[in-house]
mmCIF file of C-alpha atoms in Angstrom:
data_model
loop_
_atom_site.group_PDB
_atom_site.id
_atom_site.type_symbol
_atom_site.label_atom_id
_atom_site.label_comp_id
_atom_site.label_asym_id
_atom_site.label_seq_id
_atom_site.Cartn_x
_atom_site.Cartn_y
_atom_site.Cartn_z
ATOM 1 C CA MET A 1 17.874 -30.242 -19.964
ATOM 2 C CA LYS A 2 14.013 -29.983 -20.874
ATOM 3 C CA VAL A 3 11.991 -28.497 -18.458
ATOM 4 C CA LEU A 4 8.593 -28.580 -18.812
ATOM 5 C CA VAL A 5 6.555 -26.169 -16.141
ATOM 6 C CA ILE A 6 2.908 -27.143 -16.068
ATOM 7 C CA GLY A 7 0.636 -24.100 -14.845
ATOM 8 C CA THR A 8 -0.896 -21.179 -16.613
ATOM 9 C CA GLY A 9 -0.268 -17.924 -13.653
ATOM 10 C CA ALA A 10 2.084 -15.770 -13.477
ATOM 11 C CA ARG A 11 3.992 -17.911 -10.841
ATOM 12 C CA GLU A 12 4.589 -20.264 -13.525
ATOM 13 C CA HIS A 13 5.294 -17.366 -15.836
ATOM 14 C CA ALA A 14 8.562 -16.765 -13.446
ATOM 15 C CA LEU A 15 9.191 -20.127 -13.220
ATOM 16 C CA CYS A 16 9.694 -19.948 -17.422
ATOM 17 C CA ARG A 17 11.801 -16.685 -17.297
ATOM 18 C CA SER A 18 14.131 -17.934 -14.470
ATOM 19 C CA LEU A 19 14.624 -21.020 -15.781
ATOM 20 C CA SER A 20 14.541 -20.025 -19.668
ATOM 21 C CA LEU A 21 17.515 -17.957 -18.054
ATOM 22 C CA ASP A 22 19.797 -20.998 -17.352
ATOM 23 C CA SER A 23 21.943 -22.097 -19.255
ATOM 24 C CA ASP A 24 20.968 -25.829 -18.560
ATOM 25 C CA VAL A 25 17.951 -25.564 -20.002
ATOM 26 C CA THR A 26 17.873 -26.555 -23.583
ATOM 27 C CA ALA A 27 14.335 -27.753 -24.326
ATOM 28 C CA LEU A 28 11.530 -25.037 -21.902
ATOM 29 C CA HIS A 29 8.033 -26.247 -21.950
ATOM 30 C CA CYS A 30 4.680 -24.595 -20.597
ATOM 31 C CA ALA A 31 1.484 -26.510 -20.235
ATOM 32 C CA PRO A 32 -1.170 -25.144 -20.412
ATOM 33 C CA GLY A 33 1.006 -21.110 -20.239
ATOM 34 C CA ASN A 34 -0.615 -18.251 -21.685
ATOM 35 C CA ALA A 35 0.334 -15.377 -23.471
ATOM 36 C CA GLY A 36 3.578 -13.932 -21.759
ATOM 37 C CA ILE A 37 5.195 -17.506 -20.816
ATOM 38 C CA ALA A 38 4.665 -18.570 -25.163
ATOM 39 C CA GLU A 39 7.382 -15.746 -25.599
ATOM 40 C CA VAL A 40 10.119 -18.210 -23.114
ATOM 41 C CA ALA A 41 8.515 -21.688 -23.524
ATOM 42 C CA GLU A 42 6.586 -23.751 -26.158
ATOM 43 C CA PRO A 43 2.497 -24.400 -25.035
ATOM 44 C CA HIS A 44 0.996 -27.717 -24.679
ATOM 45 C CA ALA A 45 -2.823 -27.797 -25.042
ATOM 46 C CA VAL A 46 -3.387 -30.108 -21.749
ATOM 47 C CA ASP A 47 -5.540 -30.854 -19.005
ATOM 48 C CA ALA A 48 -3.121 -30.212 -15.580
ATOM 49 C CA LEU A 49 -5.568 -31.784 -13.213
ATOM 50 C CA ASP A 50 -5.018 -34.902 -15.036
ATOM 51 C CA GLY A 51 -1.574 -36.895 -14.459
ATOM 52 C CA ALA A 52 -1.922 -39.094 -16.521
ATOM 53 C CA ALA A 53 -1.854 -37.044 -19.551
ATOM 54 C CA VAL A 54 0.809 -34.704 -17.773
ATOM 55 C CA ALA A 55 2.774 -37.747 -18.144
ATOM 56 C CA ALA A 56 1.737 -38.629 -21.535
ATOM 57 C CA LEU A 57 3.532 -35.377 -22.879
ATOM 58 C CA ALA A 58 5.654 -35.449 -20.238
ATOM 59 C CA THR A 59 6.964 -38.873 -21.928
ATOM 60 C CA ARG A 60 6.467 -37.320 -25.417
ATOM 61 C CA LEU A 61 8.859 -34.329 -24.644
ATOM 62 C CA GLU A 62 10.923 -36.459 -23.421
ATOM 63 C CA ALA A 63 11.526 -34.035 -20.591
ATOM 64 C CA ASP A 64 14.290 -34.761 -17.425
ATOM 65 C CA LEU A 65 12.126 -32.457 -15.038
ATOM 66 C CA VAL A 66 8.767 -31.903 -14.769
ATOM 67 C CA VAL A 67 8.032 -28.877 -12.121
ATOM 68 C CA VAL A 68 4.231 -28.561 -11.064
ATOM 69 C CA GLY A 69 3.238 -24.797 -10.149
ATOM 70 C CA PRO A 70 -0.474 -24.846 -8.142
ATOM 71 C CA GLU A 71 -1.884 -26.959 -5.922
ATOM 72 C CA ALA A 72 -4.499 -28.319 -7.383
ATOM 73 C CA PRO A 73 -2.441 -30.577 -9.619
ATOM 74 C CA LEU A 74 -0.230 -31.883 -6.356
ATOM 75 C CA VAL A 75 -3.307 -32.384 -4.634
ATOM 76 C CA ALA A 76 -4.790 -34.944 -7.313
ATOM 77 C CA GLY A 77 -1.769 -36.359 -7.319
ATOM 78 C CA VAL A 78 -0.099 -34.983 -10.761
ATOM 79 C CA ALA A 79 3.158 -35.724 -9.388
ATOM 80 C CA ASP A 80 2.588 -38.989 -8.408
ATOM 81 C CA ALA A 81 1.336 -40.443 -11.854
ATOM 82 C CA VAL A 82 4.835 -38.111 -13.659
ATOM 83 C CA ARG A 83 7.120 -40.235 -10.715
ATOM 84 C CA GLU A 84 5.014 -43.082 -11.695
ATOM 85 C CA ALA A 85 5.966 -43.161 -15.240
ATOM 86 C CA GLY A 86 10.134 -42.622 -14.311
ATOM 87 C CA ILE A 87 10.431 -39.152 -14.625
ATOM 88 C CA PRO A 88 11.549 -36.605 -11.957
ATOM 89 C CA VAL A 89 9.205 -34.475 -11.183
ATOM 90 C CA PHE A 90 9.668 -30.942 -8.769
ATOM 91 C CA GLY A 91 5.936 -31.472 -6.509
ATOM 92 C CA PRO A 92 4.305 -33.542 -3.378
ATOM 93 C CA SER A 93 2.579 -36.794 -4.465
ATOM 94 C CA GLY A 94 -1.039 -36.415 -3.579
ATOM 95 C CA GLU A 95 -0.959 -37.384 -0.390
ATOM 96 C CA ALA A 96 1.772 -35.486 1.262
ATOM 97 C CA ALA A 97 0.109 -32.042 -0.340
ATOM 98 C CA GLN A 98 -2.601 -32.185 2.219
ATOM 99 C CA LEU A 99 -0.413 -29.759 3.173
ATOM 100 C CA GLU A 100 -1.957 -27.563 1.327
ATOM 101 C CA GLY A 101 -4.648 -29.108 1.189
ATOM 102 C CA SER A 102 -6.099 -30.164 4.180
ATOM 103 C CA LYS A 103 -5.949 -26.993 7.119
ATOM 104 C CA ALA A 104 -7.190 -29.303 9.567
ATOM 105 C CA PHE A 105 -4.132 -32.279 8.768
ATOM 106 C CA ALA A 106 -1.632 -29.617 8.554
ATOM 107 C CA LYS A 107 -2.470 -28.351 11.860
ATOM 108 C CA GLU A 108 -1.797 -32.319 12.449
ATOM 109 C CA VAL A 109 1.326 -32.794 11.402
ATOM 110 C CA MET A 110 2.085 -29.234 12.847
ATOM 111 C CA ALA A 111 0.897 -31.440 16.509
ATOM 112 C CA GLY A 112 3.349 -33.849 15.673
ATOM 113 C CA ALA A 113 6.144 -31.917 15.157
ATOM 114 C CA GLY A 114 6.305 -29.643 17.876
ATOM 115 C CA VAL A 115 5.470 -26.611 15.212
ATOM 116 C CA PRO A 116 4.651 -22.956 16.830
ATOM 117 C CA THR A 117 0.877 -21.879 15.477
ATOM 118 C CA ALA A 118 -2.616 -20.617 15.938
ATOM 119 C CA ARG A 119 -4.850 -22.679 18.590
ATOM 120 C CA SER A 120 -7.270 -23.825 16.481
ATOM 121 C CA TYR A 121 -10.718 -26.075 15.978
ATOM 122 C CA VAL A 122 -11.942 -28.452 13.113
ATOM 123 C CA CYS A 123 -15.952 -27.550 13.244
ATOM 124 C CA THR A 124 -18.277 -29.478 11.012
ATOM 125 C CA THR A 125 -21.731 -28.338 12.995
ATOM 126 C CA ALA A 126 -23.441 -25.166 13.259
ATOM 127 C CA GLU A 127 -22.904 -25.959 16.779
ATOM 128 C CA GLU A 128 -18.887 -26.678 16.600
ATOM 129 C CA ILE A 129 -18.896 -23.036 15.121
ATOM 130 C CA ASP A 130 -20.580 -21.050 17.372
ATOM 131 C CA GLU A 131 -18.995 -22.694 20.462
ATOM 132 C CA ALA A 132 -15.664 -22.132 18.877
ATOM 133 C CA LEU A 133 -16.391 -18.362 17.514
ATOM 134 C CA ASP A 134 -17.244 -17.502 21.016
ATOM 135 C CA ALA A 135 -14.303 -19.487 22.261
ATOM 136 C CA PHE A 136 -11.739 -16.947 20.026
ATOM 137 C CA GLY A 137 -13.916 -13.969 20.390
ATOM 138 C CA ALA A 138 -12.936 -11.013 17.005
ATOM 139 C CA PRO A 139 -11.687 -10.853 15.245
ATOM 140 C CA TYR A 140 -12.743 -13.786 14.009
ATOM 141 C CA VAL A 141 -10.280 -16.336 11.750
ATOM 142 C CA VAL A 142 -12.242 -19.230 10.053
ATOM 143 C CA LYS A 143 -10.496 -21.221 6.947
ATOM 144 C CA ASP A 144 -12.234 -23.505 4.059
ATOM 145 C CA ASP A 145 -10.987 -27.347 4.943
ATOM 146 C CA GLY A 146 -10.548 -27.432 1.694
ATOM 147 C CA LEU A 147 -8.342 -25.986 -1.814
ATOM 148 C CA ALA A 148 -10.116 -23.293 -1.720
ATOM 149 C CA ALA A 149 -7.653 -20.846 -4.733
ATOM 150 C CA GLY A 150 -6.348 -18.342 -1.793
ATOM 151 C CA LYS A 151 -10.175 -16.815 -0.573
ATOM 152 C CA GLY A 152 -11.040 -19.277 1.403
ATOM 153 C CA VAL A 153 -10.060 -17.449 4.768
ATOM 154 C CA VAL A 154 -12.388 -14.293 6.187
ATOM 155 C CA VAL A 155 -10.772 -12.629 8.542
ATOM 156 C CA THR A 156 -13.835 -10.229 10.341
ATOM 157 C CA ALA A 157 -14.828 -8.547 13.697
ATOM 158 C CA ASP A 158 -18.050 -9.348 12.112
ATOM 159 C CA LEU A 159 -19.276 -12.942 13.342
ATOM 160 C CA ALA A 160 -22.615 -12.820 11.666
ATOM 161 C CA GLN A 161 -19.746 -12.505 8.524
ATOM 162 C CA ALA A 162 -17.355 -15.267 10.706
ATOM 163 C CA ARG A 163 -20.597 -18.001 10.767
ATOM 164 C CA GLU A 164 -21.979 -17.262 7.257
ATOM 165 C CA HIS A 165 -18.702 -18.285 5.925
ATOM 166 C CA ALA A 166 -18.159 -21.308 8.665
ATOM 167 C CA LEU A 167 -21.479 -22.319 7.820
ATOM 168 C CA ALA A 168 -20.632 -22.370 3.435
ATOM 169 C CA CYS A 169 -16.951 -24.288 3.906
ATOM 170 C CA GLY A 170 -18.477 -27.570 5.508
ATOM 171 C CA ARG A 171 -15.839 -28.416 7.100
ATOM 172 C CA VAL A 172 -14.047 -25.722 8.474
ATOM 173 C CA VAL A 173 -10.892 -24.641 10.989
ATOM 174 C CA ILE A 174 -11.047 -21.813 13.674
ATOM 175 C CA GLU A 175 -8.404 -20.408 15.297
ATOM 176 C CA GLU A 176 -7.261 -17.366 17.210
ATOM 177 C CA PHE A 177 -6.600 -14.452 15.661
ATOM 178 C CA LEU A 178 -2.865 -13.775 14.824
ATOM 179 C CA ASP A 179 -1.217 -10.526 15.483
ATOM 180 C CA GLY A 180 1.946 -8.979 14.468
ATOM 181 C CA PRO A 181 3.478 -9.072 10.285
ATOM 182 C CA GLU A 182 3.142 -11.412 8.295
ATOM 183 C CA VAL A 183 6.367 -13.273 6.315
ATOM 184 C CA SER A 184 5.816 -15.710 3.165
ATOM 185 C CA LEU A 185 9.164 -17.730 3.640
ATOM 186 C CA PHE A 186 9.680 -20.562 1.146
ATOM 187 C CA ALA A 187 11.851 -24.024 1.025
ATOM 188 C CA ILE A 188 13.276 -26.419 -0.978
ATOM 189 C CA THR A 189 13.250 -29.972 -0.086
ATOM 190 C CA ASP A 190 14.101 -33.103 -1.212
ATOM 191 C CA GLY A 191 12.233 -34.923 1.792
ATOM 192 C CA VAL A 192 15.547 -34.797 4.368
ATOM 193 C CA THR A 193 17.372 -32.199 3.078
ATOM 194 C CA VAL A 194 15.934 -28.425 3.528
ATOM 195 C CA LEU A 195 16.505 -25.327 1.702
ATOM 196 C CA PRO A 196 15.163 -22.069 2.453
ATOM 197 C CA LEU A 197 14.886 -19.507 0.018
ATOM 198 C CA GLN A 198 14.846 -15.216 1.336
ATOM 199 C CA PRO A 199 12.150 -14.326 3.218
ATOM 200 C CA ALA A 200 8.902 -11.958 0.600
ATOM 201 C CA GLN A 201 5.464 -10.265 2.039
ATOM 202 C CA ASP A 202 2.634 -10.179 -0.107
ATOM 203 C CA PHE A 203 -0.687 -7.737 0.078
ATOM 204 C CA LYS A 204 -3.771 -9.682 0.389
ATOM 205 C CA ARG A 205 -6.007 -7.670 1.081
ATOM 206 C CA ALA A 206 -6.847 -5.356 -2.689
ATOM 207 C CA LEU A 207 -7.150 -2.188 -1.344
ATOM 208 C CA ASP A 208 -4.762 -0.286 -0.449
ATOM 209 C CA GLY A 209 -4.528 0.318 2.868
ATOM 210 C CA ASP A 210 -5.104 -2.842 3.864
ATOM 211 C CA GLU A 211 -8.532 -2.590 3.497
ATOM 212 C CA GLY A 212 -11.484 -4.403 0.770
ATOM 213 C CA PRO A 213 -11.186 -8.172 0.623
ATOM 214 C CA ASN A 214 -8.907 -11.582 0.918
ATOM 215 C CA THR A 215 -7.461 -12.082 -2.764
ATOM 216 C CA GLY A 216 -5.269 -14.277 -4.176
ATOM 217 C CA GLY A 217 -2.480 -12.056 -3.778
ATOM 218 C CA MET A 218 -1.886 -7.939 -5.161
ATOM 219 C CA GLY A 219 1.338 -7.363 -4.798
ATOM 220 C CA ALA A 220 4.297 -7.900 -2.630
ATOM 221 C CA TYR A 221 8.075 -7.882 -1.879
ATOM 222 C CA SER A 222 11.577 -8.764 -0.309
ATOM 223 C CA PRO A 223 13.988 -8.525 1.016
ATOM 224 C CA LEU A 224 12.372 -7.254 3.905
ATOM 225 C CA PRO A 225 14.454 -4.449 6.017
ATOM 226 C CA TRP A 226 12.623 -5.198 9.258
ATOM 227 C CA ALA A 227 12.926 -8.464 9.608
ATOM 228 C CA ASP A 228 15.155 -10.439 11.844
ATOM 229 C CA PRO A 229 18.557 -11.198 10.211
ATOM 230 C CA LYS A 230 17.627 -14.391 12.088
ATOM 231 C CA LEU A 231 14.694 -15.345 10.957
ATOM 232 C CA VAL A 232 15.507 -17.745 8.612
ATOM 233 C CA ASP A 233 17.513 -19.951 10.763
ATOM 234 C CA GLU A 234 15.014 -19.661 13.676
ATOM 235 C CA VAL A 235 12.012 -20.470 11.080
ATOM 236 C CA LEU A 236 14.136 -22.964 9.845
ATOM 237 C CA GLN A 237 15.201 -24.935 13.017
ATOM 238 C CA THR A 238 11.693 -24.210 14.498
ATOM 239 C CA VAL A 239 9.418 -25.049 11.249
ATOM 240 C CA LEU A 240 10.591 -26.881 7.856
ATOM 241 C CA GLN A 241 12.848 -28.935 8.883
ATOM 242 C CA PRO A 242 10.801 -30.537 12.088
ATOM 243 C CA THR A 243 8.080 -30.231 9.542
ATOM 244 C CA VAL A 244 9.541 -31.902 6.615
ATOM 245 C CA ASP A 245 10.767 -34.725 9.001
ATOM 246 C CA GLU A 246 7.248 -35.650 10.490
ATOM 247 C CA MET A 247 5.947 -36.239 6.825
ATOM 248 C CA ARG A 248 9.194 -38.964 6.168
ATOM 249 C CA ARG A 249 8.084 -40.390 9.813
ATOM 250 C CA ARG A 250 4.377 -40.591 8.710
ATOM 251 C CA GLY A 251 5.000 -42.370 6.034
ATOM 252 C CA THR A 252 4.670 -39.724 2.983
ATOM 253 C CA PRO A 253 8.176 -37.343 2.686
ATOM 254 C CA PHE A 254 7.129 -34.099 1.811
ATOM 255 C CA SER A 255 9.376 -33.552 -1.818
ATOM 256 C CA GLY A 256 8.945 -29.899 -3.716
ATOM 257 C CA LEU A 257 8.372 -26.929 -2.230
ATOM 258 C CA LEU A 258 7.195 -26.246 1.286
ATOM 259 C CA TYR A 259 5.984 -22.359 1.775
ATOM 260 C CA ALA A 260 5.359 -20.966 5.070
ATOM 261 C CA GLY A 261 2.434 -18.682 5.893
ATOM 262 C CA LEU A 262 4.179 -16.982 9.115
ATOM 263 C CA ALA A 263 3.340 -14.651 11.196
ATOM 264 C CA ILE A 264 5.262 -12.937 13.437
ATOM 265 C CA THR A 265 3.928 -12.454 16.609
ATOM 266 C CA GLY A 266 4.796 -11.016 20.059
ATOM 267 C CA ARG A 267 5.238 -14.299 21.021
ATOM 268 C CA GLY A 268 7.330 -15.264 19.098
ATOM 269 C CA VAL A 269 6.671 -17.015 15.237
ATOM 270 C CA ARG A 270 3.964 -19.104 14.307
ATOM 271 C CA VAL A 271 2.887 -20.541 11.201
ATOM 272 C CA ILE A 272 -0.220 -18.944 10.166
ATOM 273 C CA GLU A 273 -0.321 -21.805 6.807
ATOM 274 C CA PHE A 274 1.204 -23.949 4.840
ATOM 275 C CA ASN A 275 1.113 -24.369 1.283
ATOM 276 C CA ALA A 276 3.244 -27.188 -1.095
ATOM 277 C CA ARG A 277 4.267 -24.610 -3.575
ATOM 278 C CA PHE A 278 5.748 -21.290 -4.870
ATOM 279 C CA GLY A 279 3.478 -18.669 -3.804
ATOM 280 C CA ASP A 280 1.748 -15.616 -5.941
ATOM 281 C CA PRO A 281 2.653 -13.174 -6.060
ATOM 282 C CA GLU A 282 6.265 -14.090 -3.694
ATOM 283 C CA THR A 283 7.483 -16.486 -6.205
ATOM 284 C CA GLN A 284 7.815 -13.051 -8.223
ATOM 285 C CA VAL A 285 10.058 -11.460 -6.403
ATOM 286 C CA VAL A 286 12.091 -14.219 -4.566
ATOM 287 C CA LEU A 287 12.722 -15.715 -7.925
ATOM 288 C CA ALA A 288 13.843 -12.358 -9.533
ATOM 289 C CA ARG A 289 16.556 -11.912 -6.233
ATOM 290 C CA LEU A 290 18.125 -15.404 -7.140
ATOM 291 C CA LYS A 291 21.704 -15.805 -9.065
ATOM 292 C CA THR A 292 21.817 -19.283 -9.255
ATOM 293 C CA PRO A 293 20.260 -20.547 -11.823
ATOM 294 C CA LEU A 294 16.934 -22.395 -10.778
ATOM 295 C CA ALA A 295 16.323 -26.090 -13.016
ATOM 296 C CA GLY A 296 20.118 -27.368 -11.265
ATOM 297 C CA VAL A 297 17.690 -26.680 -7.818
ATOM 298 C CA LEU A 298 15.036 -27.889 -7.986
ATOM 299 C CA LEU A 299 16.180 -31.159 -9.741
ATOM 300 C CA ALA A 300 18.544 -32.032 -7.471
ATOM 301 C CA ALA A 301 15.220 -31.693 -5.202
ATOM 302 C CA ALA A 302 13.678 -34.108 -6.927
ATOM 303 C CA ASN A 303 15.912 -36.463 -7.220
ATOM 304 C CA GLY A 304 16.942 -36.866 -3.730
ATOM 305 C CA SER A 305 20.417 -34.774 -4.136
ATOM 306 C CA LEU A 306 19.626 -31.231 -2.913
ATOM 307 C CA GLY A 307 22.527 -31.643 0.276
ATOM 308 C CA ASP A 308 25.476 -32.150 -1.832
ATOM 309 C CA LEU A 309 24.199 -28.184 -3.989
ATOM 310 C CA GLU A 310 26.345 -25.115 -2.738
ATOM 311 C CA PRO A 311 24.789 -22.633 -0.608
ATOM 312 C CA LEU A 312 22.534 -20.942 -2.943
ATOM 313 C CA ARG A 313 23.693 -17.358 -5.080
ATOM 314 C CA TRP A 314 21.475 -13.974 -3.899
ATOM 315 C CA SER A 315 21.464 -10.714 -5.141
ATOM 316 C CA GLY A 316 21.448 -7.698 -3.019
ATOM 317 C CA ASP A 317 19.189 -6.014 -5.322
ATOM 318 C CA ALA A 318 15.509 -5.445 -3.782
ATOM 319 C CA ALA A 319 12.081 -6.401 -5.789
ATOM 320 C CA VAL A 320 8.558 -5.836 -6.108
ATOM 321 C CA THR A 321 6.050 -6.891 -7.783
ATOM 322 C CA VAL A 322 2.422 -5.077 -7.924
ATOM 323 C CA VAL A 323 -0.623 -7.320 -9.121
ATOM 324 C CA VAL A 324 -2.727 -5.446 -11.982
ATOM 325 C CA ALA A 325 -5.966 -6.985 -11.705
ATOM 326 C CA SER A 326 -9.164 -6.995 -13.689
ATOM 327 C CA HIS A 327 -12.741 -5.138 -13.173
ATOM 328 C CA ASN A 328 -14.961 -6.648 -10.326
ATOM 329 C CA TYR A 329 -11.711 -8.793 -8.199
ATOM 330 C CA PRO A 330 -11.927 -11.078 -5.944
ATOM 331 C CA GLY A 331 -15.816 -10.678 -7.567
ATOM 332 C CA THR A 332 -16.628 -12.344 -11.029
ATOM 333 C CA PRO A 333 -13.673 -10.636 -13.254
ATOM 334 C CA ARG A 334 -14.653 -9.063 -15.995
ATOM 335 C CA THR A 335 -12.614 -10.575 -19.472
ATOM 336 C CA GLY A 336 -11.682 -10.451 -22.905
ATOM 337 C CA ASP A 337 -10.342 -6.545 -22.281
ATOM 338 C CA PRO A 338 -7.372 -5.744 -24.474
ATOM 339 C CA ILE A 339 -4.205 -5.020 -23.422
ATOM 340 C CA THR A 340 -1.812 -2.364 -24.038
ATOM 341 C CA GLY A 341 1.944 -1.170 -22.938
ATOM 342 C CA LEU A 342 3.496 -4.584 -22.964
ATOM 343 C CA ASP A 343 5.843 -3.399 -25.866
ATOM 344 C CA GLU A 344 6.536 -0.439 -24.449
ATOM 345 C CA ILE A 345 7.482 -1.572 -21.571
ATOM 346 C CA ALA A 346 10.155 -4.618 -22.434
ATOM 347 C CA ALA A 347 11.366 -1.541 -24.944
ATOM 348 C CA VAL A 348 12.124 1.144 -22.341
ATOM 349 C CA ASP A 349 12.273 -0.350 -18.718
ATOM 350 C CA ALA A 350 14.221 -3.191 -19.370
ATOM 351 C CA PRO A 351 15.657 -5.143 -18.103
ATOM 352 C CA HIS A 352 15.220 -4.204 -14.293
ATOM 353 C CA ALA A 353 11.215 -3.493 -14.856
ATOM 354 C CA TYR A 354 9.127 -6.495 -16.732
ATOM 355 C CA VAL A 355 5.932 -7.977 -16.989
ATOM 356 C CA LEU A 356 4.921 -12.309 -16.138
ATOM 357 C CA HIS A 357 1.467 -12.837 -17.192
ATOM 358 C CA ALA A 358 -0.882 -14.254 -14.999
ATOM 359 C CA GLY A 359 -4.780 -14.546 -16.471
ATOM 360 C CA THR A 360 -4.105 -13.314 -19.970
ATOM 361 C CA LYS A 361 -5.052 -14.993 -23.048
ATOM 362 C CA ARG A 362 -3.753 -14.422 -27.139
ATOM 363 C CA ALA A 363 -6.698 -13.121 -29.237
ATOM 364 C CA GLY A 364 -5.707 -12.025 -33.068
ATOM 365 C CA ASP A 365 -3.603 -9.962 -32.627
ATOM 366 C CA ASP A 366 -3.602 -8.892 -29.195
ATOM 367 C CA VAL A 367 -3.151 -10.117 -25.834
ATOM 368 C CA VAL A 368 -6.535 -9.748 -23.199
ATOM 369 C CA SER A 369 -7.316 -10.429 -20.264
ATOM 370 C CA ALA A 370 -8.372 -13.996 -18.922
ATOM 371 C CA GLY A 371 -8.674 -13.313 -15.171
ATOM 372 C CA GLY A 372 -8.597 -11.933 -12.085
ATOM 373 C CA ARG A 373 -5.420 -10.734 -11.700
ATOM 374 C CA VAL A 374 -4.222 -10.343 -14.938
ATOM 375 C CA LEU A 375 -0.135 -9.771 -14.231
ATOM 376 C CA SER A 376 2.318 -9.135 -11.614
ATOM 377 C CA VAL A 377 4.357 -6.786 -13.284
ATOM 378 C CA THR A 378 7.829 -6.884 -11.578
ATOM 379 C CA ALA A 379 11.059 -4.660 -11.060
ATOM 380 C CA THR A 380 14.466 -4.501 -9.103
ATOM 381 C CA GLY A 381 16.363 -2.122 -7.632
ATOM 382 C CA LYS A 382 19.604 -1.114 -5.468
ATOM 383 C CA ASP A 383 16.863 -0.146 -2.752
ATOM 384 C CA LEU A 384 13.102 -1.010 -2.197
ATOM 385 C CA THR A 385 12.229 2.318 -2.913
ATOM 386 C CA GLN A 386 13.711 2.203 -6.685
ATOM 387 C CA ALA A 387 12.658 -1.129 -6.990
ATOM 388 C CA ARG A 388 9.362 0.378 -6.247
ATOM 389 C CA ASP A 389 8.921 3.107 -9.074
ATOM 390 C CA ARG A 390 10.615 1.511 -10.998
ATOM 391 C CA ALA A 391 7.586 -1.224 -10.933
ATOM 392 C CA TYR A 392 4.836 1.337 -10.670
ATOM 393 C CA THR A 393 7.176 3.531 -13.643
ATOM 394 C CA ALA A 394 5.644 0.126 -15.780
ATOM 395 C CA VAL A 395 2.847 -0.119 -14.829
ATOM 396 C CA ALA A 396 1.820 3.724 -15.488
ATOM 397 C CA ARG A 397 1.900 2.317 -18.833
ATOM 398 C CA ILE A 398 -0.507 -0.758 -18.957
ATOM 399 C CA GLY A 399 -3.551 0.033 -20.512
ATOM 400 C CA LEU A 400 -6.800 -3.115 -19.585
ATOM 401 C CA ASP A 401 -10.552 -1.170 -19.548
ATOM 402 C CA GLY A 402 -11.243 -0.897 -15.643
ATOM 403 C CA SER A 403 -7.885 -2.804 -13.688
ATOM 404 C CA GLN A 404 -7.822 -2.185 -10.387
ATOM 405 C CA HIS A 405 -3.443 -2.145 -8.910
ATOM 406 C CA ARG A 406 -2.673 -1.448 -4.693
ATOM 407 C CA THR A 407 -0.119 2.490 -4.945
ATOM 408 C CA ASP A 408 1.555 1.283 -1.136
ATOM 409 C CA ILE A 409 3.050 -2.395 -2.727
ATOM 410 C CA ALA A 410 5.964 -2.008 0.047
ATOM 411 C CA ALA A 411 5.546 1.674 0.462
ATOM 412 C CA LYS A 412 5.911 1.856 4.133
ATOM 413 C CA ALA A 413 8.797 -0.967 4.636
ATOM 414 C CA ALA A 414 10.367 1.419 1.601
ATOM 415 C CA ALA A 415 10.372 4.133 3.906
ATOM 416 C CA GLU A 416 11.837 2.105 6.873
ATOM 417 C CA VAL A 417 15.099 2.413 5.658
#
């Protein structure tokens, strides 16, 4: 099977790493890719938002499967263009990707499907914003209706800050605050059958102790030793399957990766948000634990035969990923700084710990930073404690001037085991 992965981040590097280990994959391509992905897949220059260009590249490469990683190309309809070229693609149509592209649309679908979620108001005027903020009170949850690269949500007790963010969004969803721990659960679907993966937890705040601004994610771990063993089955029955069924009923069938961000509240499971693609950094730990070869599963989702697959096989090991971010992230990050220590990790820490590249590029003989989140250092172990130790040992080998990372990823969960 020849596979083309679209995207540039650590999520795409994680996908490419898993696909490169799959004996069914005879050729692996990525566009545009990054410095790390280029070590396992052949990189190609392409505008990931240009459906015609992506379809043309896939046709030229004679790809048997295209995997669209990021949300922006999915919302832009890139998967539609590839499908129209007659090539199987893992990723929803532009219309179905509105589950992530519009928070208001997602709320409509959840209402139709009877999926439990936070009460909310969609606001477009200052008056509506003030009424909604007043109705829910602090802490305020304010979400940009559209795509915002993981930074469109503000959760704050400061009314002025909440109002400022809401006014800057144009169309905004304001909702009640959901208490309780958060869980990320991915499911692969062909539009009918829904195959849930293992749950993970990510860390959105920039600083230790869940302090600082929201980010795209500073780390993740899996499994969740504190979660109810029945959680996955419950979410499949009350959230994932009803949503996929509702999307099909509406005439916008959803195939690809459906990501449910969940709050485990005192009143039960509630959906915080849907994404239409693998989440970053949770993908890094979930795929680290998946033993079933990945390509066949993604192809089955693309061609509608997911129901014919054997159950997925999982490692009993734990996985932890720690994001190394550049100076000033999540503000305007500093880029172009050389990264050292990557060869040492490959020589000393592999195979239990490895580096997945996010914002990197080659500059001569050097690998340099090229974005806010630069690397995802991922490790496995017999339990979370061992996986954490291996991840942070590897992180300590990395040299990147001004870089930052959280030191408490999975610490609480590991201590509770």
